[in-house]
Tab-separated table of C-alpha atoms in Angstrom:
chain	number	residue	atom	x	y	z
A	306	VAL	CA	-21.532	-12.842	-1.739
A	307	GLN	CA	-17.945	-13.437	-0.684
A	308	LEU	CA	-14.850	-11.729	-1.993
A	309	VAL	CA	-11.726	-13.822	-2.359
A	310	GLU	CA	-8.494	-11.880	-2.606
A	311	SER	CA	-5.162	-13.036	-3.967
A	312	GLY	CA	-1.728	-11.562	-4.336
A	313	GLY	CA	0.155	-9.387	-1.929
A	314	GLY	CA	2.812	-10.451	0.549
A	315	VAL	CA	6.319	-9.043	0.565
A	316	VAL	CA	7.244	-7.070	-2.554
A	317	GLN	CA	10.580	-5.436	-3.181
A	318	THR	CA	10.622	-1.670	-3.151
A	319	GLY	CA	10.608	-0.468	-6.719
A	320	GLY	CA	8.898	-3.614	-7.873
A	321	SER	CA	5.313	-4.275	-8.906
A	322	LEU	CA	2.385	-5.366	-6.811
A	323	ASN	CA	-0.394	-7.429	-8.341
A	324	LEU	CA	-3.670	-8.057	-6.584
A	325	SER	CA	-6.876	-9.676	-7.723
A	326	CYS	CA	-10.276	-10.227	-6.176
A	327	THR	CA	-13.222	-12.367	-7.256
A	328	ALA	CA	-16.782	-12.405	-5.986
A	329	SER	CA	-18.479	-15.726	-5.418
A	330	GLY	CA	-21.708	-16.952	-3.913
A	331	SER	CA	-25.099	-15.471	-4.704
A	332	PRO	CA	-25.698	-14.011	-8.165
A	333	PHE	CA	-24.178	-10.589	-8.102
A	334	ARG	CA	-23.353	-7.860	-10.545
A	335	ALA	CA	-20.865	-5.319	-9.392
A	336	ARG	CA	-21.458	-1.738	-10.477
A	337	LEU	CA	-18.254	-0.560	-8.892
A	338	MET	CA	-15.131	-2.463	-7.896
A	339	GLY	CA	-12.037	-1.239	-6.195
A	340	TYR	CA	-9.417	-1.335	-3.517
A	341	PHE	CA	-8.871	0.532	-0.290
A	342	ARG	CA	-5.913	0.197	2.037
A	343	ARG	CA	-5.059	0.833	5.670
A	344	ALA	CA	-1.479	1.558	6.620
A	345	PRO	CA	-0.272	1.145	10.211
A	346	GLY	CA	-1.561	3.984	12.365
A	347	ARG	CA	-3.628	5.472	9.559
A	348	GLN	CA	-7.236	5.428	8.480
A	349	ARG	CA	-8.464	3.363	5.577
A	350	GLU	CA	-8.035	5.206	2.301
A	351	LEU	CA	-9.082	4.793	-1.293
A	352	VAL	CA	-6.576	3.305	-3.712
A	353	ALA	CA	-8.527	2.946	-6.949
A	354	THR	CA	-11.951	2.106	-8.327
A	355	ILE	CA	-13.447	1.039	-11.629
A	356	THR	CA	-17.062	1.110	-12.727
A	357	ASP	CA	-18.829	-1.507	-14.810
A	358	THR	CA	-18.462	0.833	-17.777
A	359	GLY	CA	-14.710	1.032	-17.318
A	360	ALA	CA	-14.371	4.453	-15.739
A	361	THR	CA	-11.443	4.535	-13.350
A	362	ASN	CA	-10.444	6.676	-10.405
A	363	TYR	CA	-7.073	6.691	-8.657
A	364	ALA	CA	-5.991	8.209	-5.400
A	365	GLY	CA	-3.194	10.736	-5.550
A	366	PRO	CA	-0.471	8.598	-3.952
A	367	VAL	CA	-0.798	5.872	-6.618
A	368	LYS	CA	-1.887	7.886	-9.633
A	369	GLY	CA	0.422	7.446	-12.582
A	370	ARG	CA	1.946	4.216	-11.339
A	371	SER	CA	-1.062	1.974	-10.897
A	372	THR	CA	-3.644	0.287	-13.103
A	373	ILE	CA	-7.012	-1.076	-12.099
A	374	SER	CA	-9.031	-3.279	-14.423
A	375	GLY	CA	-12.091	-5.419	-14.156
A	376	ASP	CA	-13.797	-8.397	-15.736
A	377	ASN	CA	-17.536	-7.912	-15.308
A	378	ALA	CA	-18.406	-11.384	-16.531
A	379	LYS	CA	-16.170	-12.921	-13.883
A	380	ASN	CA	-16.863	-10.336	-11.165
A	381	THR	CA	-13.125	-9.941	-10.822
A	382	VAL	CA	-11.027	-6.857	-10.257
A	383	TYR	CA	-7.275	-6.508	-10.746
A	384	LEU	CA	-4.891	-3.937	-9.332
A	385	GLN	CA	-1.277	-3.379	-10.282
A	386	ILE	CA	0.948	-0.837	-8.546
A	387	ASP	CA	4.375	-0.228	-10.042
A	388	SER	CA	7.431	1.425	-8.517
A	389	LEU	CA	6.348	0.256	-5.098
A	390	LYS	CA	7.286	2.558	-2.221
A	391	PRO	CA	7.665	1.869	1.498
A	392	GLU	CA	4.540	3.961	2.103
A	393	ASP	CA	2.541	1.473	0.030
A	394	THR	CA	2.866	-0.968	2.914
A	395	ALA	CA	-0.662	-1.604	4.149
A	396	VAL	CA	-3.504	-4.056	4.338
A	397	TYR	CA	-5.357	-3.889	1.033
A	398	TYR	CA	-9.098	-4.460	0.939
A	399	CYS	CA	-11.072	-5.360	-2.136
A	400	THR	CA	-14.589	-3.967	-2.370
A	401	MET	CA	-17.504	-4.383	-4.751
A	402	TRP	CA	-20.699	-2.393	-4.867
A	403	GLY	CA	-23.937	-3.594	-6.429
A	404	SER	CA	-27.691	-3.242	-6.155
A	405	SER	CA	-27.733	-5.625	-3.175
A	406	GLY	CA	-25.184	-3.632	-1.213
A	407	ASP	CA	-21.449	-3.366	-0.781
A	408	TYR	CA	-19.098	-6.210	-0.018
A	409	TRP	CA	-15.566	-6.306	1.330
A	410	GLY	CA	-12.764	-8.807	1.263
A	411	PRO	CA	-10.912	-9.826	4.451
A	412	GLY	CA	-7.833	-7.862	3.434
A	413	THR	CA	-4.389	-8.908	2.309
A	414	GLN	CA	-1.125	-7.647	3.765
A	415	VAL	CA	1.314	-5.967	1.413
A	416	THR	CA	4.774	-5.106	2.651
A	417	ALA	CA	7.195	-3.123	0.526
A	418	SER	CA	10.644	-4.212	1.555
A	419	SER	CA	14.097	-3.215	0.442
């Protein structure tokens, strides 16, 4: 199973960030999909997750200004963060968890720039 991430790059502060991630390869059903991020000099932290039943969880720093959604049939997860802040600058990692284990994307750099 490989995770292919898209989106990211340089986003204007105050703007919206859109990321997506799709699993490909061996047959796989994700039970949980989500994103983590690692900012410079900091440890990796949770951003948001969504289960295959649609239950969502958001970390405090993005709660209220982000939306995570998933397409189980396509093994794809989407993340939108609005009102982007400088502290949202980080490498964002997609992750999917299933019965065969957990899988991670290579990461995509997001830079909030004014």
